[in-house]
CSV table of C-alpha atoms and ligand atoms in Angstrom, one decimal:
chain,number,residue,atom,x,y,z
A,1,MET,CA,34.0,53.2,81.1
A,2,THR,CA,30.6,54.4,80.4
A,3,GLN,CA,27.8,53.0,82.9
A,4,HIS,CA,24.1,51.5,82.8
A,5,ARG,CA,22.6,54.8,82.8
A,6,ASP,CA,19.6,53.6,80.6
A,7,GLY,CA,16.1,52.9,81.7
A,8,PHE,CA,13.9,50.0,81.2
A,9,ILE,CA,12.4,51.9,78.9
A,10,PRO,CA,15.0,52.7,76.1
A,11,GLU,CA,15.9,56.5,76.0
A,12,TYR,CA,15.2,55.9,71.8
A,13,LEU,CA,11.8,54.5,72.4
A,14,LEU,CA,10.4,58.0,75.5
A,15,GLU,CA,11.3,60.3,72.1
A,16,GLN,CA,9.5,58.7,70.6
A,17,LEU,CA,6.8,58.7,72.2
A,18,ALA,CA,7.2,62.6,74.1
A,19,LYS,CA,7.1,63.5,69.4
A,20,GLU,CA,3.5,61.4,69.8
A,21,GLY,CA,2.9,63.7,72.1
A,22,GLN,CA,3.1,61.1,75.6
A,23,GLU,CA,3.4,64.3,77.7
A,24,GLU,CA,4.3,61.2,80.8
A,25,ALA,CA,8.0,60.5,78.2
A,26,LYS,CA,8.3,64.1,78.4
A,27,LYS,CA,8.7,64.1,82.1
A,28,THR,CA,9.9,60.6,82.2
A,29,LEU,CA,12.9,62.0,80.0
A,30,LYS,CA,13.2,64.9,81.6
A,31,GLN,CA,13.3,63.3,85.3
A,32,MET,CA,16.8,61.7,83.9
A,33,LYS,CA,18.1,64.0,82.6
A,34,ASN,CA,17.6,65.4,86.0
A,35,ILE,CA,19.1,62.3,87.6
A,36,LYS,CA,22.1,62.7,85.5
A,37,GLU,CA,22.9,65.9,85.8
A,38,LYS,CA,23.0,65.4,89.2
A,39,GLN,CA,25.5,63.4,89.5
A,40,GLN,CA,27.3,65.3,87.2
A,41,ASP,CA,27.4,68.2,89.3
A,42,GLU,CA,28.8,66.0,92.4
A,43,LYS,CA,31.3,65.3,90.5
A,44,LYS,CA,32.2,68.6,89.7
A,45,THR,CA,31.6,70.0,94.0
A,46,GLY,CA,32.5,66.8,95.4
A,47,VAL,CA,30.4,66.7,97.7
A,48,ARG,CA,29.8,63.1,96.4
A,49,ALA,CA,31.3,61.7,100.3
A,50,SER,CA,29.2,62.7,101.9
A,51,GLN,CA,25.9,61.6,99.9
A,52,PRO,CA,24.2,58.6,102.0
A,53,GLY,CA,23.1,55.6,100.2
A,54,ARG,CA,27.0,54.7,98.5
A,55,ILE,CA,28.4,51.8,99.5
A,56,ASN,CA,32.3,52.0,99.0
A,57,HIS,CA,34.8,49.1,97.7
A,58,ALA,CA,37.4,49.7,100.2
A,59,ASN,CA,33.8,48.7,102.8
A,60,GLU,CA,32.1,46.6,100.4
A,61,VAL,CA,32.0,43.1,102.9
A,62,THR,CA,31.1,39.5,101.5
A,63,GLY,CA,28.1,38.5,103.1
A,64,GLN,CA,24.5,37.9,103.8
A,65,ALA,CA,23.0,40.4,100.9
A,66,ALA,CA,20.3,41.7,102.7
A,67,ARG,CA,17.0,44.1,101.2
A,68,TYR,CA,16.3,47.4,101.5
A,69,ILE,CA,13.1,49.4,100.1
A,70,TYR,CA,12.3,52.7,100.5
A,71,ASP,CA,9.4,55.0,99.0
A,72,SER,CA,10.6,57.9,97.4
A,73,GLU,CA,6.4,59.1,97.4
A,74,HIS,CA,6.5,60.2,94.4
A,75,THR,CA,9.3,62.5,94.6
A,76,ASP,CA,13.0,62.3,93.1
A,77,GLU,CA,14.9,61.5,96.1
A,78,PHE,CA,16.5,58.1,97.5
A,79,LYS,CA,16.3,56.6,100.7
A,80,ARG,CA,13.6,58.6,101.4
A,81,LYS,CA,11.2,56.4,103.5
A,82,LEU,CA,12.5,52.3,104.7
A,83,VAL,CA,9.0,50.7,103.9
A,84,ARG,CA,10.3,47.7,104.6
A,85,GLY,CA,14.6,46.1,105.3
A,86,GLU,CA,15.3,42.7,105.4
A,87,GLY,CA,13.9,40.3,107.4
A,88,ALA,CA,10.0,43.2,108.2
A,89,PRO,CA,7.1,41.7,108.8
A,90,PRO,CA,5.1,42.5,105.3
A,91,ALA,CA,4.2,46.5,104.9
A,92,PRO,CA,1.4,48.2,104.2
A,93,ASP,CA,1.4,48.9,100.4
A,94,ASP,CA,1.8,46.0,98.7
A,95,THR,CA,3.8,47.7,95.4
A,96,ALA,CA,6.8,47.3,98.8
A,97,ASN,CA,6.2,43.9,99.6
A,98,LYS,CA,6.3,43.0,95.5
A,99,ALA,CA,9.5,44.1,95.5
A,100,TYR,CA,10.9,42.9,98.2
A,101,GLU,CA,9.7,39.2,97.2
A,102,TYR,CA,11.1,39.3,93.2
A,103,ALA,CA,14.4,41.0,95.2
A,104,GLY,CA,14.3,37.4,97.3
A,105,ALA,CA,13.5,35.8,93.8
A,106,THR,CA,16.8,36.7,92.0
A,107,LEU,CA,18.7,36.2,95.1
A,108,THR,CA,17.5,33.3,95.3
A,109,TYR,CA,17.7,31.7,91.9
A,110,ILE,CA,21.3,33.6,90.5
A,111,LYS,CA,22.9,31.6,94.6
A,112,GLU,CA,21.3,28.8,93.8
A,113,LYS,CA,21.6,28.4,89.7
A,114,LEU,CA,24.6,30.8,89.2
A,115,LYS,CA,26.5,29.8,92.4
A,116,LEU,CA,25.8,33.6,92.6
A,117,ASN,CA,26.2,35.5,96.1
A,118,SER,CA,24.4,38.3,95.5
A,119,LEU,CA,25.0,40.8,92.4
A,120,ASP,CA,29.0,41.5,92.9
A,121,ASN,CA,28.9,37.7,94.5
A,122,ARG,CA,30.4,39.2,97.6
A,123,GLY,CA,27.0,39.6,98.9
A,124,LEU,CA,26.3,43.1,98.0
A,125,ASP,CA,23.2,44.7,99.7
A,126,ILE,CA,20.0,45.5,97.6
A,127,ASN,CA,18.0,48.9,97.5
A,128,PHE,CA,15.1,49.6,95.7
A,129,ASN,CA,13.7,53.4,95.6
A,130,ILE,CA,9.9,52.9,94.9
A,131,HIS,CA,6.9,55.3,93.9
A,132,TYR,CA,9.7,57.5,92.2
A,133,GLY,CA,8.8,60.7,90.7
A,134,THR,CA,5.8,61.5,88.9
A,135,ASP,CA,4.2,59.6,86.1
A,136,PHE,CA,7.6,58.1,86.1
A,137,VAL,CA,7.7,55.6,82.9
A,138,ASN,CA,11.1,53.5,83.5
A,139,ALA,CA,12.7,51.9,86.6
A,140,PHE,CA,16.6,51.8,85.9
A,141,TRP,CA,19.9,50.4,88.6
A,142,LEU,CA,22.7,53.0,89.9
A,143,GLY,CA,25.6,51.0,89.4
A,144,LYS,CA,29.7,52.2,89.9
A,145,ASP,CA,30.7,55.1,88.7
A,146,GLU,CA,34.5,53.8,87.9
A,147,GLU,CA,36.0,57.5,87.6
A,148,GLN,CA,35.3,58.1,91.0
A,149,GLY,CA,35.3,54.2,92.8
A,150,VAL,CA,31.8,54.7,94.1
A,151,VAL,CA,29.1,52.5,93.8
A,152,TYR,CA,25.1,54.2,94.1
A,153,ASN,CA,23.4,50.2,93.8
A,154,GLN,CA,20.6,52.1,94.1
A,155,MET,CA,16.9,50.7,92.3
A,156,VAL,CA,14.6,53.4,91.2
A,157,PHE,CA,11.3,52.1,89.4
A,158,GLY,CA,9.0,53.9,88.7
A,159,ASP,CA,4.3,53.8,89.0
A,160,GLY,CA,4.1,54.6,85.0
A,161,ASP,CA,1.6,56.3,83.8
A,162,GLY,CA,-1.3,53.5,83.6
A,163,ARG,CA,-2.4,53.8,80.3
A,164,ASN,CA,0.7,52.9,77.9
A,165,PHE,CA,2.9,51.9,81.6
A,166,LEU,CA,2.3,50.4,84.5
A,167,SER,CA,4.3,50.2,88.0
A,168,PHE,CA,7.4,48.3,86.7
A,169,VAL,CA,8.5,46.7,90.0
A,170,THR,CA,7.3,43.6,88.4
A,171,LEU,CA,9.3,40.3,88.2
A,172,ASP,CA,11.4,40.5,85.0
A,173,VAL,CA,11.6,44.1,85.4
A,174,VAL,CA,13.5,43.7,88.6
A,175,ALA,CA,15.5,40.8,87.9
A,176,HIS,CA,16.2,42.2,84.1
A,177,GLU,CA,18.3,45.5,85.9
A,178,MET,CA,19.7,43.3,88.9
A,179,ALA,CA,21.3,41.0,86.0
A,180,HIS,CA,22.5,44.7,84.7
A,181,ALA,CA,24.5,44.7,88.3
A,182,ILE,CA,26.0,41.1,87.8
A,183,THR,CA,27.5,42.5,84.6
A,184,GLU,CA,28.6,45.3,85.6
A,185,PHE,CA,30.2,44.2,88.5
A,186,SER,CA,31.9,40.7,85.8
A,187,ASN,CA,33.4,42.1,82.5
A,188,HIS,CA,32.0,46.2,82.4
A,189,LEU,CA,30.0,45.7,79.5
A,190,GLU,CA,31.0,48.8,78.0
A,191,TYR,CA,26.8,49.8,77.3
A,192,GLU,CA,26.7,50.7,73.3
A,193,PHE,CA,27.2,49.2,69.9
A,194,GLN,CA,27.2,45.6,70.7
A,195,SER,CA,29.0,45.2,73.7
A,196,GLY,CA,26.1,46.8,74.6
A,197,ALA,CA,23.4,44.7,72.8
A,198,LEU,CA,25.5,41.6,74.6
A,199,ASN,CA,25.0,43.9,78.6
A,200,GLU,CA,21.0,44.6,77.0
A,201,HIS,CA,20.7,41.5,76.0
A,202,PHE,CA,21.8,39.4,79.6
A,203,SER,CA,19.8,40.6,81.7
A,204,ASP,CA,16.8,39.8,79.7
A,205,VAL,CA,17.9,36.5,79.6
A,206,ILE,CA,18.1,36.4,83.3
A,207,GLY,CA,14.8,38.2,83.7
A,208,SER,CA,13.4,35.2,81.3
A,209,ALA,CA,15.1,32.2,83.5
A,210,ILE,CA,13.8,33.9,86.6
A,211,LYS,CA,10.1,34.2,85.5
A,212,GLN,CA,10.3,31.0,83.7
A,213,HIS,CA,11.7,30.0,87.7
A,214,ILE,CA,8.9,31.0,89.9
A,215,LYS,CA,5.7,30.4,87.2
A,216,GLY,CA,7.2,26.8,87.0
A,217,GLN,CA,7.3,27.3,83.4
A,218,THR,CA,9.8,24.7,80.8
A,219,ALA,CA,11.6,26.6,77.8
A,220,GLN,CA,8.6,25.5,75.6
A,221,THR,CA,6.1,26.9,77.7
A,222,ALA,CA,7.0,30.4,78.3
A,223,ASP,CA,6.2,32.9,76.6
A,224,TRP,CA,9.3,35.1,76.7
A,225,LEU,CA,8.3,38.6,76.6
A,226,ILE,CA,10.0,40.6,78.2
A,227,GLY,CA,7.6,43.9,80.1
A,228,ASP,CA,4.5,42.0,79.4
A,229,GLU,CA,3.3,42.7,83.1
A,230,THR,CA,4.6,46.3,82.1
A,231,VAL,CA,2.9,47.9,79.2
A,232,GLY,CA,-0.3,49.4,79.8
A,233,PRO,CA,-3.8,49.1,77.9
A,234,GLU,CA,-2.8,51.6,75.3
A,235,TRP,CA,0.9,50.4,74.7
A,236,GLY,CA,-1.1,48.2,71.2
A,237,GLY,CA,1.2,45.4,72.3
A,238,VAL,CA,1.8,42.6,74.5
A,239,ALA,CA,5.8,43.3,75.6
A,240,LEU,CA,8.4,46.0,75.6
A,241,ARG,CA,10.6,42.6,73.8
A,242,SER,CA,10.2,39.3,73.0
A,243,MET,CA,13.0,36.9,73.0
A,244,LYS,CA,11.4,33.9,70.8
A,245,ALA,CA,9.8,36.3,68.0
A,246,PRO,CA,12.2,40.0,68.2
A,247,GLY,CA,10.3,42.5,67.0
A,248,THR,CA,6.9,41.1,67.5
A,249,ALA,CA,6.9,42.7,70.6
A,250,HIS,CA,4.3,45.7,69.9
A,251,PRO,CA,3.9,48.0,66.2
A,252,ARG,CA,7.6,50.4,66.5
A,253,ASP,CA,9.4,46.9,68.3
A,254,ASN,CA,12.5,47.3,65.5
A,255,GLN,CA,14.2,44.3,67.1
A,256,PRO,CA,15.7,42.2,64.2
A,257,ASP,CA,16.0,38.5,65.1
A,258,HIS,CA,19.1,37.4,62.0
A,259,TRP,CA,23.0,39.0,61.7
A,260,ASP,CA,21.0,39.8,58.0
A,261,ASN,CA,19.4,42.5,60.3
A,262,PHE,CA,21.5,43.8,62.2
A,263,ARG,CA,21.1,47.6,61.9
A,264,GLU,CA,24.5,50.0,61.5
A,265,LEU,CA,23.4,53.0,64.2
A,266,SER,CA,24.6,55.8,66.1
A,267,LEU,CA,25.6,56.6,69.0
A,268,SER,CA,22.9,59.2,69.7
A,269,MET,CA,20.0,56.3,68.4
A,270,ASP,CA,20.1,53.9,71.2
A,271,ARG,CA,23.1,54.4,72.2
A,272,GLY,CA,24.0,52.2,69.0
A,273,GLY,CA,20.9,49.9,68.7
A,274,VAL,CA,22.3,48.4,72.3
A,275,HIS,CA,18.5,47.9,72.8
A,276,ILE,CA,17.6,47.3,69.1
A,277,ASN,CA,20.2,44.8,67.7
A,278,SER,CA,20.5,42.6,71.5
A,279,GLY,CA,16.9,40.6,68.9
A,280,ILE,CA,19.7,38.4,67.7
A,281,PRO,CA,21.8,37.2,70.8
A,282,ASN,CA,17.8,36.9,72.8
A,283,LYS,CA,16.9,34.8,70.1
A,284,ALA,CA,19.5,32.7,70.4
A,285,PHE,CA,19.1,32.0,74.0
A,286,TYR,CA,15.8,30.9,73.2
A,287,LEU,CA,17.2,28.2,70.9
A,288,THR,CA,19.2,27.0,73.3
A,289,SER,CA,16.3,26.7,76.5
A,290,GLN,CA,14.8,25.4,73.0
A,291,GLU,CA,17.4,22.2,73.6
A,292,ILE,CA,18.7,22.3,77.0
A,293,GLY,CA,16.7,24.1,79.4
A,294,THR,CA,16.9,27.3,80.3
A,295,ASP,CA,18.4,27.2,83.2
A,296,ASN,CA,21.0,24.8,81.6
A,297,ALA,CA,21.6,28.2,79.2
A,298,ALA,CA,21.8,30.0,82.1
A,299,PHE,CA,23.7,28.5,83.5
A,300,LEU,CA,25.9,28.2,80.5
A,301,TRP,CA,25.3,32.4,79.4
A,302,HIS,CA,26.5,33.4,83.1
A,303,SER,CA,29.8,30.9,83.4
A,304,ALA,CA,31.3,32.3,80.0
A,305,TRP,CA,29.9,35.9,81.1
A,306,PRO,CA,32.9,36.8,83.2
A,307,LYS,CA,35.3,35.4,80.6
A,308,LEU,CA,34.3,38.9,78.1
A,309,ASP,CA,36.0,41.5,78.0
A,310,GLU,CA,34.2,45.1,77.8
A,311,ASN,CA,34.0,45.1,74.4
A,312,SER,CA,33.3,41.9,73.1
A,313,THR,CA,31.8,41.7,70.0
A,314,PHE,CA,28.8,39.6,69.8
A,315,SER,CA,31.6,36.9,67.3
A,316,GLN,CA,33.6,37.1,70.7
A,317,ALA,CA,31.1,36.4,73.1
A,318,PHE,CA,29.7,33.8,72.0
A,319,ASP,CA,33.3,31.9,70.8
A,320,ILE,CA,33.5,32.3,74.3
A,321,ILE,CA,30.2,30.0,75.0
A,322,LEU,CA,30.5,28.2,72.6
A,323,SER,CA,34.3,27.0,74.5
A,324,THR,CA,32.0,27.4,77.5
A,325,ALA,CA,29.9,24.8,76.1
A,326,GLN,CA,31.9,22.4,75.4
A,327,GLN,CA,34.4,22.8,79.1
A,328,LEU,CA,30.8,22.2,80.9
A,329,THR,CA,30.1,19.1,78.9
A,330,ASN,CA,33.3,18.0,79.5
A,331,ASN,CA,32.7,18.5,83.2
A,332,ARG,CA,29.4,17.1,82.8
A,333,GLN,CA,28.3,19.9,84.2
A,334,LEU,CA,25.9,20.9,81.5
A,335,PRO,CA,23.9,17.6,79.2
A,336,ALA,CA,26.0,16.1,76.9
A,337,ASN,CA,24.4,18.2,73.5
A,338,THR,CA,24.7,21.4,74.7
A,339,PHE,CA,27.9,22.7,72.4
A,340,GLU,CA,25.6,20.8,69.6
A,341,ALA,CA,22.7,23.1,70.3
A,342,VAL,CA,24.2,26.3,70.6
A,343,LYS,CA,26.6,25.4,67.7
A,344,LYS,CA,22.6,25.9,66.1
A,345,ALA,CA,21.4,28.3,67.7
A,346,ILE,CA,24.4,30.4,66.3
A,347,GLN,CA,23.6,29.1,62.5
A,348,ALA,CA,20.3,30.1,63.4
A,349,VAL,CA,21.0,33.7,63.8
A,350,GLY,CA,24.1,33.5,61.2
A,351,ILE,CA,26.7,34.9,64.1
A,352,LYS,CA,30.1,34.4,62.8
A,353,VAL,CA,32.2,32.6,65.3
A,354,LEU,CA,35.8,31.6,64.6
A,355,GLN,CA,35.9,27.6,65.7
A,356,PRO,CA,34.3,25.9,63.4
A,357,VAL,CA,30.9,25.4,63.4
B,1,ZN,ZN1,18.7,47.4,80.1
């Protein structure tokens, strides 16, 4: 089982920035490698059980998710200093309050719109580590370890370098990372090739849906950008990705928006294109939302999600989304035009499905 260990900023992009001489990108790559090595060491030495900040499945309780915001104080430590817990008054640090607020907005949205009790549907607590590392230009979710049966359940956010990237504590980044946990708990989509691109895609779906909901936007008025509040003055683009127009968010943006331009990549390049080919399903979600509204589209995607298996391809996933659309329309849980809207979107991006469209 491949764990989601890549960050919000894909490794291949950090490598590209490092090659261009960006010191912070180099440093971040090194820090991310250290985390991986630390985990490997723990596996070897077996110290994992005594490590703080992890929950074991056996001890999970079905309850109300609590939020815990920790300050790493620019070290690489998790759960270093609790700065705001659930129900506590605002902290002196504005970033801590934003993290608390955005985690809350995500939990409320998934509860009300997706009928999901936190990320695992069992009230999983939320642990954020902010101000992680120095000049750390990334955010990531450290999830489950299937082999060890351990749930790390930590989310990590850097402050950026102030040039290419600002703080990663923004609404869509927070929701994107939290959605990786939803995927992990619902279908374990393998983090490589097409299944990995679907994994990335779903996080962008949830990130966009929550951002639009909080900002009071519609599918028509939203900008559909991902990471637009995280990119800094020297980034040279408007965001990290665009669901409306994949491939146009910045000069290095190489996302296709049609199956004809699907990129066959090796594992060494973005784990087979997980942040690249996700442009194709992203565009399909955008197009569907134009017809039935973003909240309805997010509800449809999320309802289909547990039916995917860990190696699902684009075709298999959209077959399932189509049949789910039919069921939910029959049950009057979605607008009557939903099936047609998804069909049209699939045709527009050139994904082939088994059922005739
Ligand atoms: Zn991601």
